[in-house]
CSV table of C-alpha atoms and ligand atoms in Angstrom, one decimal:
chain,number,residue,atom,x,y,z
A,29,UNK,CA,-15.4,-5.0,18.0
A,30,UNK,CA,-14.7,-1.6,16.2
A,31,UNK,CA,-17.3,0.6,15.2
A,32,UNK,CA,-18.5,0.7,12.0
A,33,UNK,CA,-16.3,3.8,10.8
A,34,UNK,CA,-13.2,2.3,11.9
A,35,UNK,CA,-14.1,-1.1,10.3
A,36,UNK,CA,-14.7,0.8,7.2
A,37,UNK,CA,-11.4,2.6,7.3
A,38,UNK,CA,-9.3,-0.4,8.0
A,39,UNK,CA,-10.7,-1.8,4.8
A,40,UNK,CA,-10.4,0.9,2.8
A,41,UNK,CA,-6.4,1.0,3.8
A,42,UNK,CA,-6.2,-2.6,3.3
A,43,UNK,CA,-7.1,-2.4,-0.5
A,44,UNK,CA,-4.0,-0.2,-1.0
A,45,UNK,CA,-1.2,-2.3,-2.4
A,46,UNK,CA,1.3,-3.4,0.1
A,47,UNK,CA,-1.3,-3.0,3.1
A,48,UNK,CA,-2.7,-6.3,4.4
A,49,UNK,CA,-5.7,-6.7,7.0
A,50,UNK,CA,-2.7,-6.9,9.8
A,51,UNK,CA,-1.3,-3.8,8.7
A,52,UNK,CA,-4.3,-1.6,7.9
A,53,UNK,CA,-5.2,-2.4,11.6
A,54,UNK,CA,-1.7,-0.9,12.8
A,55,UNK,CA,-2.0,1.8,10.6
A,56,UNK,CA,-5.7,2.7,11.8
A,57,UNK,CA,-4.7,2.7,15.5
A,58,UNK,CA,-2.0,4.8,14.5
A,59,UNK,CA,-3.9,7.4,13.1
A,60,UNK,CA,-6.4,7.1,15.7
A,61,UNK,CA,-3.8,7.5,18.4
A,62,UNK,CA,-2.0,9.9,16.6
A,63,UNK,CA,-4.9,12.7,15.5
A,64,UNK,CA,-2.9,15.6,15.2
A,65,UNK,CA,0.1,14.5,13.4
A,66,UNK,CA,-1.0,11.6,11.7
A,67,UNK,CA,-4.8,11.2,11.0
A,68,UNK,CA,-5.4,15.3,10.5
A,69,UNK,CA,-2.4,15.7,8.0
A,70,UNK,CA,-3.7,12.6,6.0
A,71,UNK,CA,-7.3,13.8,5.7
A,72,UNK,CA,-6.1,17.1,4.5
A,73,UNK,CA,-3.7,15.8,2.0
A,74,UNK,CA,-6.2,13.3,0.5
A,75,UNK,CA,-8.8,16.3,0.5
A,76,UNK,CA,-6.4,18.6,-1.2
A,77,UNK,CA,-5.5,15.8,-3.8
A,78,UNK,CA,-9.3,14.8,-4.5
A,79,UNK,CA,-9.9,18.3,-5.0
A,80,UNK,CA,-7.8,18.5,-7.8
A,81,UNK,CA,-7.1,15.3,-9.2
A,82,UNK,CA,-6.6,15.0,-12.9
A,83,UNK,CA,-5.6,12.8,-15.7
A,84,UNK,CA,-3.1,14.6,-18.0
A,85,UNK,CA,-4.8,15.4,-21.3
A,86,UNK,CA,-1.5,15.6,-23.1
A,87,UNK,CA,0.3,12.6,-21.5
A,88,UNK,CA,-1.9,10.5,-19.4
A,89,UNK,CA,0.2,11.3,-16.1
A,90,UNK,CA,-2.1,11.7,-12.8
A,91,UNK,CA,-1.7,15.1,-11.3
A,92,UNK,CA,-3.5,17.7,-9.7
A,93,UNK,CA,-3.3,20.0,-12.5
A,94,UNK,CA,-4.3,19.4,-16.4
A,95,UNK,CA,-1.8,19.5,-17.9
A,96,UNK,CA,0.2,17.8,-15.7
A,97,UNK,CA,3.5,19.6,-14.0
A,98,UNK,CA,5.9,17.6,-16.8
A,99,UNK,CA,3.8,18.6,-19.7
A,100,UNK,CA,3.4,22.4,-17.9
A,101,UNK,CA,7.2,22.9,-17.4
A,102,UNK,CA,8.7,24.8,-20.1
A,103,UNK,CA,12.5,24.0,-19.3
A,104,UNK,CA,11.4,20.5,-20.4
A,105,UNK,CA,12.9,19.3,-23.7
A,106,UNK,CA,10.3,19.1,-26.2
A,107,UNK,CA,12.3,17.4,-28.7
A,108,UNK,CA,12.8,14.3,-26.4
A,109,UNK,CA,9.4,12.3,-25.8
A,110,UNK,CA,9.6,9.1,-23.7
A,111,UNK,CA,6.8,6.5,-23.9
A,112,UNK,CA,6.3,4.5,-20.9
A,113,UNK,CA,3.4,1.7,-20.4
A,114,UNK,CA,2.1,2.9,-16.8
A,115,UNK,CA,2.0,6.4,-14.8
A,116,UNK,CA,4.2,4.3,-12.1
A,117,UNK,CA,7.2,4.3,-14.8
A,118,UNK,CA,6.7,7.7,-15.5
A,119,UNK,CA,7.4,8.5,-11.8
A,120,UNK,CA,10.0,6.0,-11.6
A,121,UNK,CA,12.1,8.0,-14.6
A,122,UNK,CA,11.0,11.2,-13.1
A,123,UNK,CA,12.1,10.1,-9.5
A,124,UNK,CA,15.8,9.3,-11.1
A,125,UNK,CA,15.5,13.2,-12.5
A,126,UNK,CA,17.6,11.5,-15.6
A,127,UNK,CA,14.9,12.4,-18.3
A,128,UNK,CA,14.8,16.1,-19.5
A,129,UNK,CA,12.1,15.6,-22.1
A,130,UNK,CA,8.3,14.8,-22.0
A,131,UNK,CA,6.6,11.5,-21.5
A,132,UNK,CA,3.5,10.0,-22.9
A,133,UNK,CA,1.6,7.3,-21.0
A,134,UNK,CA,0.1,4.1,-23.0
A,135,UNK,CA,-1.8,2.8,-20.0
A,136,UNK,CA,-0.9,-0.6,-20.2
A,137,UNK,CA,1.0,-2.9,-23.0
A,138,UNK,CA,-0.6,-5.0,-25.9
A,139,UNK,CA,-1.5,-8.3,-24.6
A,140,UNK,CA,-3.1,-11.2,-26.6
A,141,UNK,CA,-3.5,-12.9,-23.2
A,142,UNK,CA,-5.3,-10.3,-21.9
A,143,UNK,CA,-7.0,-9.1,-24.6
A,144,UNK,CA,-5.4,-5.7,-24.9
A,145,UNK,CA,-5.5,-4.2,-28.4
A,146,UNK,CA,-3.6,-1.4,-29.8
A,147,UNK,CA,-7.1,0.6,-29.7
A,148,UNK,CA,-7.0,-0.3,-26.1
A,149,UNK,CA,-3.9,1.9,-25.4
A,150,UNK,CA,-2.9,5.6,-25.9
A,151,UNK,CA,-1.3,4.9,-29.2
A,152,UNK,CA,-3.2,6.8,-31.7
A,153,UNK,CA,-2.6,10.0,-29.8
A,154,UNK,CA,1.0,9.1,-29.4
A,155,UNK,CA,0.9,9.0,-33.3
A,156,UNK,CA,-1.1,12.6,-33.3
A,157,UNK,CA,1.6,13.9,-31.1
A,158,UNK,CA,4.4,12.6,-33.4
A,159,UNK,CA,2.8,13.9,-36.5
A,160,UNK,CA,2.3,17.3,-34.9
A,161,UNK,CA,5.9,17.4,-35.4
A,162,UNK,CA,8.7,19.1,-32.9
A,163,UNK,CA,9.7,15.7,-31.9
A,164,UNK,CA,13.4,14.5,-32.4
A,165,UNK,CA,13.5,11.1,-30.5
A,166,UNK,CA,11.0,8.8,-29.2
A,167,UNK,CA,12.4,6.7,-26.5
A,168,UNK,CA,10.3,3.4,-26.1
A,169,UNK,CA,10.9,2.8,-22.6
A,170,UNK,CA,8.8,-0.4,-22.3
A,171,UNK,CA,9.2,-2.9,-19.6
A,172,UNK,CA,11.8,-5.5,-20.6
A,173,UNK,CA,9.1,-8.3,-20.8
A,174,UNK,CA,7.8,-10.2,-24.0
A,175,UNK,CA,4.6,-8.2,-23.8
A,176,UNK,CA,6.5,-4.9,-23.4
A,177,UNK,CA,8.9,-5.4,-26.4
A,178,UNK,CA,5.9,-6.6,-28.6
A,179,UNK,CA,4.4,-3.1,-27.5
A,180,UNK,CA,7.5,-1.3,-28.4
A,181,UNK,CA,8.1,-3.3,-32.1
A,182,UNK,CA,4.0,-2.2,-32.6
A,183,UNK,CA,4.8,1.4,-32.0
A,184,UNK,CA,8.0,1.3,-34.0
A,185,UNK,CA,5.9,0.4,-37.1
A,186,UNK,CA,3.2,2.5,-36.4
A,187,UNK,CA,5.9,5.4,-36.2
A,188,UNK,CA,7.5,4.5,-39.3
A,189,UNK,CA,7.9,7.3,-41.9
A,190,UNK,CA,7.8,10.0,-39.4
A,191,UNK,CA,11.2,11.8,-38.9
A,192,UNK,CA,11.9,10.6,-35.8
A,193,UNK,CA,14.7,8.7,-34.0
A,194,UNK,CA,13.5,5.9,-32.0
A,195,UNK,CA,15.5,4.7,-29.2
A,196,UNK,CA,14.9,1.8,-26.1
A,197,UNK,CA,16.3,1.6,-23.1
A,198,UNK,CA,19.6,-0.3,-22.9
A,199,UNK,CA,19.2,-3.9,-22.0
A,200,UNK,CA,20.9,-3.0,-18.6
A,201,UNK,CA,17.5,-3.6,-17.6
A,202,UNK,CA,17.2,-7.3,-15.9
A,203,UNK,CA,14.9,-9.7,-18.1
A,204,UNK,CA,11.6,-9.9,-16.8
A,205,UNK,CA,12.4,-6.9,-14.8
A,206,UNK,CA,10.0,-3.9,-14.8
A,207,UNK,CA,10.8,-0.3,-14.9
A,208,UNK,CA,9.1,0.6,-11.5
A,209,UNK,CA,11.2,-1.9,-9.5
A,210,UNK,CA,14.6,-0.8,-10.6
A,211,UNK,CA,16.8,0.8,-8.4
A,212,UNK,CA,18.1,4.4,-9.9
A,213,UNK,CA,21.7,3.3,-10.9
A,214,UNK,CA,20.4,0.2,-13.2
A,215,UNK,CA,17.8,3.1,-14.6
A,216,UNK,CA,20.6,5.7,-15.2
A,217,UNK,CA,22.7,2.8,-17.0
A,218,UNK,CA,19.7,1.6,-19.4
A,219,UNK,CA,19.1,5.4,-19.8
A,220,UNK,CA,22.6,6.6,-20.8
A,221,UNK,CA,23.5,3.5,-23.0
A,222,UNK,CA,19.8,3.7,-25.0
A,223,UNK,CA,19.9,2.7,-28.5
A,224,UNK,CA,18.5,2.8,-32.1
A,225,UNK,CA,15.4,0.5,-32.1
A,226,UNK,CA,16.6,-2.0,-34.9
B,12,UNK,CA,8.1,15.6,-10.1
B,13,UNK,CA,4.7,15.2,-8.5
B,14,UNK,CA,2.7,18.6,-7.2
B,15,UNK,CA,3.2,19.5,-3.4
B,16,UNK,CA,-0.4,18.2,-3.0
B,17,UNK,CA,0.8,14.7,-3.9
B,18,UNK,CA,4.2,15.1,-2.1
B,19,UNK,CA,2.4,15.8,1.2
B,20,UNK,CA,-0.1,13.2,0.7
B,21,UNK,CA,3.0,10.6,-0.1
B,22,UNK,CA,4.8,12.1,3.3
B,23,UNK,CA,1.5,11.6,5.3
B,24,UNK,CA,1.1,7.8,4.2
B,25,UNK,CA,4.9,7.3,4.5
B,26,UNK,CA,4.7,7.9,8.1
B,27,UNK,CA,2.1,5.1,8.8
B,28,UNK,CA,3.6,2.1,10.5
B,29,UNK,CA,4.6,-0.6,7.8
B,30,UNK,CA,4.7,1.7,4.9
B,31,UNK,CA,8.0,2.8,3.7
B,32,UNK,CA,8.3,5.5,1.1
B,33,UNK,CA,8.2,3.3,-1.7
B,34,UNK,CA,5.1,1.4,-0.7
B,35,UNK,CA,3.7,5.2,0.1
B,36,UNK,CA,4.4,6.0,-3.5
B,37,UNK,CA,2.7,3.0,-4.7
B,38,UNK,CA,-0.4,3.5,-2.5
B,39,UNK,CA,-0.7,7.3,-3.7
B,40,UNK,CA,-0.4,6.2,-7.4
B,41,UNK,CA,-2.9,3.5,-6.7
B,42,UNK,CA,-5.6,6.2,-5.1
B,43,UNK,CA,-4.6,8.8,-8.0
B,44,UNK,CA,-5.8,5.9,-10.6
B,45,UNK,CA,-8.8,4.5,-8.4
B,46,UNK,CA,-10.5,7.8,-7.6
B,47,UNK,CA,-13.9,6.2,-7.3
B,48,UNK,CA,-12.9,2.9,-5.9
B,49,UNK,CA,-10.1,3.8,-3.4
B,50,UNK,CA,-9.3,7.6,-3.0
B,51,UNK,CA,-12.9,8.8,-2.3
B,52,UNK,CA,-13.9,5.9,-0.1
B,53,UNK,CA,-10.7,6.3,2.0
B,54,UNK,CA,-11.4,10.0,2.3
B,55,UNK,CA,-15.1,9.4,3.6
B,56,UNK,CA,-13.8,6.9,5.9
B,57,UNK,CA,-11.3,9.1,7.3
B,58,UNK,CA,-13.7,11.9,7.5
B,59,UNK,CA,-16.2,10.2,9.5
B,60,UNK,CA,-13.8,8.5,11.7
B,61,UNK,CA,-12.0,12.1,12.4
B,62,UNK,CA,-15.5,13.2,13.3
B,63,UNK,CA,-16.6,11.5,16.1
B,64,UNK,CA,-13.0,10.1,17.4
B,65,UNK,CA,-12.7,9.7,21.1
B,66,UNK,CA,-10.8,8.0,23.7
B,67,UNK,CA,-13.4,6.4,26.2
B,68,UNK,CA,-13.5,7.8,29.6
B,69,UNK,CA,-14.2,4.5,30.9
B,70,UNK,CA,-11.4,2.3,29.8
B,71,UNK,CA,-9.3,4.3,27.6
B,72,UNK,CA,-10.0,2.7,24.2
B,73,UNK,CA,-9.8,4.7,21.3
B,74,UNK,CA,-13.2,4.7,19.4
B,75,UNK,CA,-16.0,6.7,17.7
B,76,UNK,CA,-17.9,7.2,20.5
B,77,UNK,CA,-17.4,7.5,24.5
B,78,UNK,CA,-18.2,5.5,26.0
B,79,UNK,CA,-16.5,3.2,23.4
B,80,UNK,CA,-18.5,0.2,21.9
B,81,UNK,CA,-17.0,-2.1,24.5
B,82,UNK,CA,-17.9,-0.3,27.7
B,83,UNK,CA,-21.4,0.7,26.2
B,84,UNK,CA,-22.3,-3.1,25.2
B,85,UNK,CA,-24.6,-4.2,27.7
B,86,UNK,CA,-24.3,-8.0,27.1
B,87,UNK,CA,-20.2,-7.8,28.4
B,88,UNK,CA,-19.8,-9.7,31.5
B,89,UNK,CA,-18.9,-6.6,33.8
B,90,UNK,CA,-17.5,-8.9,36.6
B,91,UNK,CA,-14.5,-9.7,34.5
B,92,UNK,CA,-12.1,-7.1,33.9
B,93,UNK,CA,-9.1,-7.4,31.4
B,94,UNK,CA,-6.1,-5.1,32.0
B,95,UNK,CA,-4.0,-4.3,29.0
B,96,UNK,CA,-0.8,-2.3,28.4
B,97,UNK,CA,-2.0,-0.3,24.9
B,98,UNK,CA,-4.9,-0.1,22.9
B,99,UNK,CA,-3.7,-2.5,20.1
B,100,UNK,CA,-3.8,-5.1,23.0
B,101,UNK,CA,-7.2,-4.5,23.6
B,102,UNK,CA,-8.3,-4.9,19.8
B,103,UNK,CA,-6.1,-8.4,19.7
B,104,UNK,CA,-8.0,-9.8,22.1
B,105,UNK,CA,-11.3,-8.2,20.8
B,106,UNK,CA,-10.6,-9.8,17.5
B,107,UNK,CA,-10.3,-13.0,19.1
B,108,UNK,CA,-13.5,-12.8,20.6
B,109,UNK,CA,-12.6,-15.0,23.4
B,110,UNK,CA,-12.7,-12.5,26.3
B,111,UNK,CA,-16.6,-11.8,27.5
B,112,UNK,CA,-15.7,-9.2,30.3
B,113,UNK,CA,-15.0,-5.7,30.0
B,114,UNK,CA,-11.3,-4.0,29.3
B,115,UNK,CA,-8.9,-1.4,31.3
B,116,UNK,CA,-6.2,0.4,29.0
B,117,UNK,CA,-3.2,1.4,31.0
B,118,UNK,CA,-1.9,3.6,28.1
B,119,UNK,CA,2.0,2.1,28.7
B,120,UNK,CA,4.2,-0.3,31.1
B,121,UNK,CA,6.1,0.8,33.9
B,122,UNK,CA,9.8,1.3,32.9
B,123,UNK,CA,12.8,2.6,34.6
B,124,UNK,CA,14.5,3.1,31.6
B,125,UNK,CA,11.8,5.0,29.7
B,126,UNK,CA,11.0,7.1,33.0
B,127,UNK,CA,7.6,5.7,32.8
B,128,UNK,CA,6.0,5.7,36.7
B,129,UNK,CA,2.8,4.5,38.0
B,130,UNK,CA,1.1,8.1,38.0
B,131,UNK,CA,2.1,7.9,34.1
B,132,UNK,CA,-0.3,5.2,33.7
B,133,UNK,CA,-4.2,4.8,34.3
B,134,UNK,CA,-3.4,2.7,37.7
B,135,UNK,CA,-5.2,5.1,39.9
B,136,UNK,CA,-8.5,5.0,37.8
B,137,UNK,CA,-8.0,1.3,37.4
B,138,UNK,CA,-8.0,0.9,41.2
B,139,UNK,CA,-11.0,3.2,41.5
B,140,UNK,CA,-13.1,0.8,39.0
B,141,UNK,CA,-12.4,-1.8,41.3
B,142,UNK,CA,-13.2,0.0,44.4
B,143,UNK,CA,-16.6,1.0,43.0
B,144,UNK,CA,-17.2,-3.1,43.4
B,145,UNK,CA,-19.1,-5.2,40.8
B,146,UNK,CA,-15.6,-6.8,39.5
B,147,UNK,CA,-15.0,-10.5,40.5
B,148,UNK,CA,-12.1,-11.2,38.2
B,149,UNK,CA,-8.9,-8.9,37.0
B,150,UNK,CA,-6.8,-10.4,34.1
B,151,UNK,CA,-3.5,-9.0,34.0
B,152,UNK,CA,-3.0,-9.2,30.6
B,153,UNK,CA,0.4,-7.6,30.2
B,154,UNK,CA,2.9,-8.5,27.5
B,155,UNK,CA,5.3,-11.4,28.4
B,156,UNK,CA,8.2,-8.8,28.9
B,157,UNK,CA,10.2,-7.8,31.8
B,158,UNK,CA,8.5,-4.4,31.9
B,159,UNK,CA,4.6,-6.0,31.4
B,160,UNK,CA,5.6,-8.7,34.2
B,161,UNK,CA,6.7,-5.5,36.5
B,162,UNK,CA,3.9,-3.9,35.6
B,163,UNK,CA,1.4,-6.8,36.4
B,164,UNK,CA,3.3,-7.4,39.9
B,165,UNK,CA,2.7,-3.5,41.0
B,166,UNK,CA,-0.8,-3.7,39.7
B,167,UNK,CA,-1.4,-7.1,42.0
B,168,UNK,CA,0.2,-4.8,44.8
B,169,UNK,CA,-1.9,-2.0,44.1
B,170,UNK,CA,-5.1,-4.2,44.3
B,171,UNK,CA,-4.1,-6.0,47.3
B,172,UNK,CA,-6.9,-5.8,49.7
B,173,UNK,CA,-10.2,-5.9,47.2
B,174,UNK,CA,-12.1,-9.0,46.7
B,175,UNK,CA,-11.3,-9.6,43.6
B,176,UNK,CA,-9.1,-12.5,42.0
B,177,UNK,CA,-6.2,-11.7,39.9
B,178,UNK,CA,-5.1,-14.0,37.1
B,179,UNK,CA,-2.7,-13.6,34.2
B,180,UNK,CA,-2.6,-14.9,31.0
B,181,UNK,CA,-1.1,-18.7,31.0
B,182,UNK,CA,2.5,-18.9,29.7
B,183,UNK,CA,1.7,-20.2,26.4
B,184,UNK,CA,2.7,-16.8,25.5
B,185,UNK,CA,6.1,-17.0,23.9
B,186,UNK,CA,8.8,-15.2,26.2
B,187,UNK,CA,9.6,-11.7,25.0
B,188,UNK,CA,6.4,-12.1,22.6
B,189,UNK,CA,3.9,-9.0,22.2
B,190,UNK,CA,0.3,-9.6,22.6
B,191,UNK,CA,-0.6,-7.9,19.4
B,192,UNK,CA,1.6,-10.0,17.3
B,193,UNK,CA,0.5,-13.3,18.8
B,194,UNK,CA,-1.9,-15.6,16.4
B,195,UNK,CA,-5.4,-16.3,17.6
B,196,UNK,CA,-4.7,-19.8,18.7
B,197,UNK,CA,-1.8,-19.0,21.3
B,198,UNK,CA,-3.7,-16.3,22.3
B,199,UNK,CA,-6.7,-18.4,22.7
B,200,UNK,CA,-5.0,-21.1,24.8
B,201,UNK,CA,-3.0,-18.6,26.9
B,202,UNK,CA,-6.3,-17.2,27.8
B,203,UNK,CA,-8.1,-20.4,28.6
B,204,UNK,CA,-5.8,-21.8,30.8
B,205,UNK,CA,-4.8,-18.4,32.6
B,206,UNK,CA,-3.9,-18.7,36.1
B,207,UNK,CA,-4.3,-16.9,39.6
B,208,UNK,CA,-1.3,-14.5,39.9
B,209,UNK,CA,0.9,-15.9,42.8
C,29,ZN,ZN1,1.4,15.6,-18.9
C,30,ZN,ZN1,-14.6,1.7,26.8
């Protein structure tokens, strides 16, 4: 039916999270019908991001610069470091504008089931950042899942002996809940009531 | 939080139908994390479509060529012409692969409420196509809405006196239903049981 170019575009869109084949088709149709107001702006935005896309060599965030905007921001409190599983979690916390410090993205969580070991995550680089000094508090902002908490405990062990205060998000988090899906109110409460790791 | 480039991309995606701000953010994050498998293919697909995007001067379809692939296909039955309100309806019928003929896209429906008059739709060009001869049957595949049916009646009047058989989709269509949302089974039944316009 549609030309190969349109078919390829539909497939590329349908592979995005939250877009199935049907919604991808509707999105493509919208793009084709609204060239000036939809297709061209999206194209230019993708080009701009693609040209400058980088993974931050300090924290693991993805951004259009390295270091990322958070790491490069001189107003951030370098004494507080928030460790998260995924870039999505960093973005969720940033949207809430509640955490004034810096971040460290692990790139996942320890999982015996999925065969994810400590060396598969950015844990050594976290220890190196802490060992370099200047950080007073490490917030272990893992998801409230079994694997998230296992990861937090493992990191707490690895950071033993360093002069940092370890905290974790208060259990305002619904059990089994994932950070990235939380409303900002819950996230705010969990962050305000964060407590030392036992 | 995010760089201006990422913010702009998020906004461009969030304006697509079916994608709100939250799903747009998740889509952007996916694109940033999967450069080779998601961002670059989407960028190339948009470029390819943007370079060649055209509105078909014969039928009003949008495609990457003019005439569109349907109009240019020599295997289509030129004696059957299906009139639809929107390009989305043409695409829905094409997906079902049930209609062997050609199409004519009106670009909307008559609506006193929205001030859409006959001259705002591609009705004159439809009459011209019919007057040119070679068409035996015109399928008026308007939506089963009041405005869709009003449009069908108006077109039937305009085509009076031409040696064509006017048919419309059988009322397998749910009342108030829109073509583009129908499952293929219903669409197939409605097309098979199409009947002459009374
Ligand atoms: Zn960074
Ligand atoms: Zn055409």
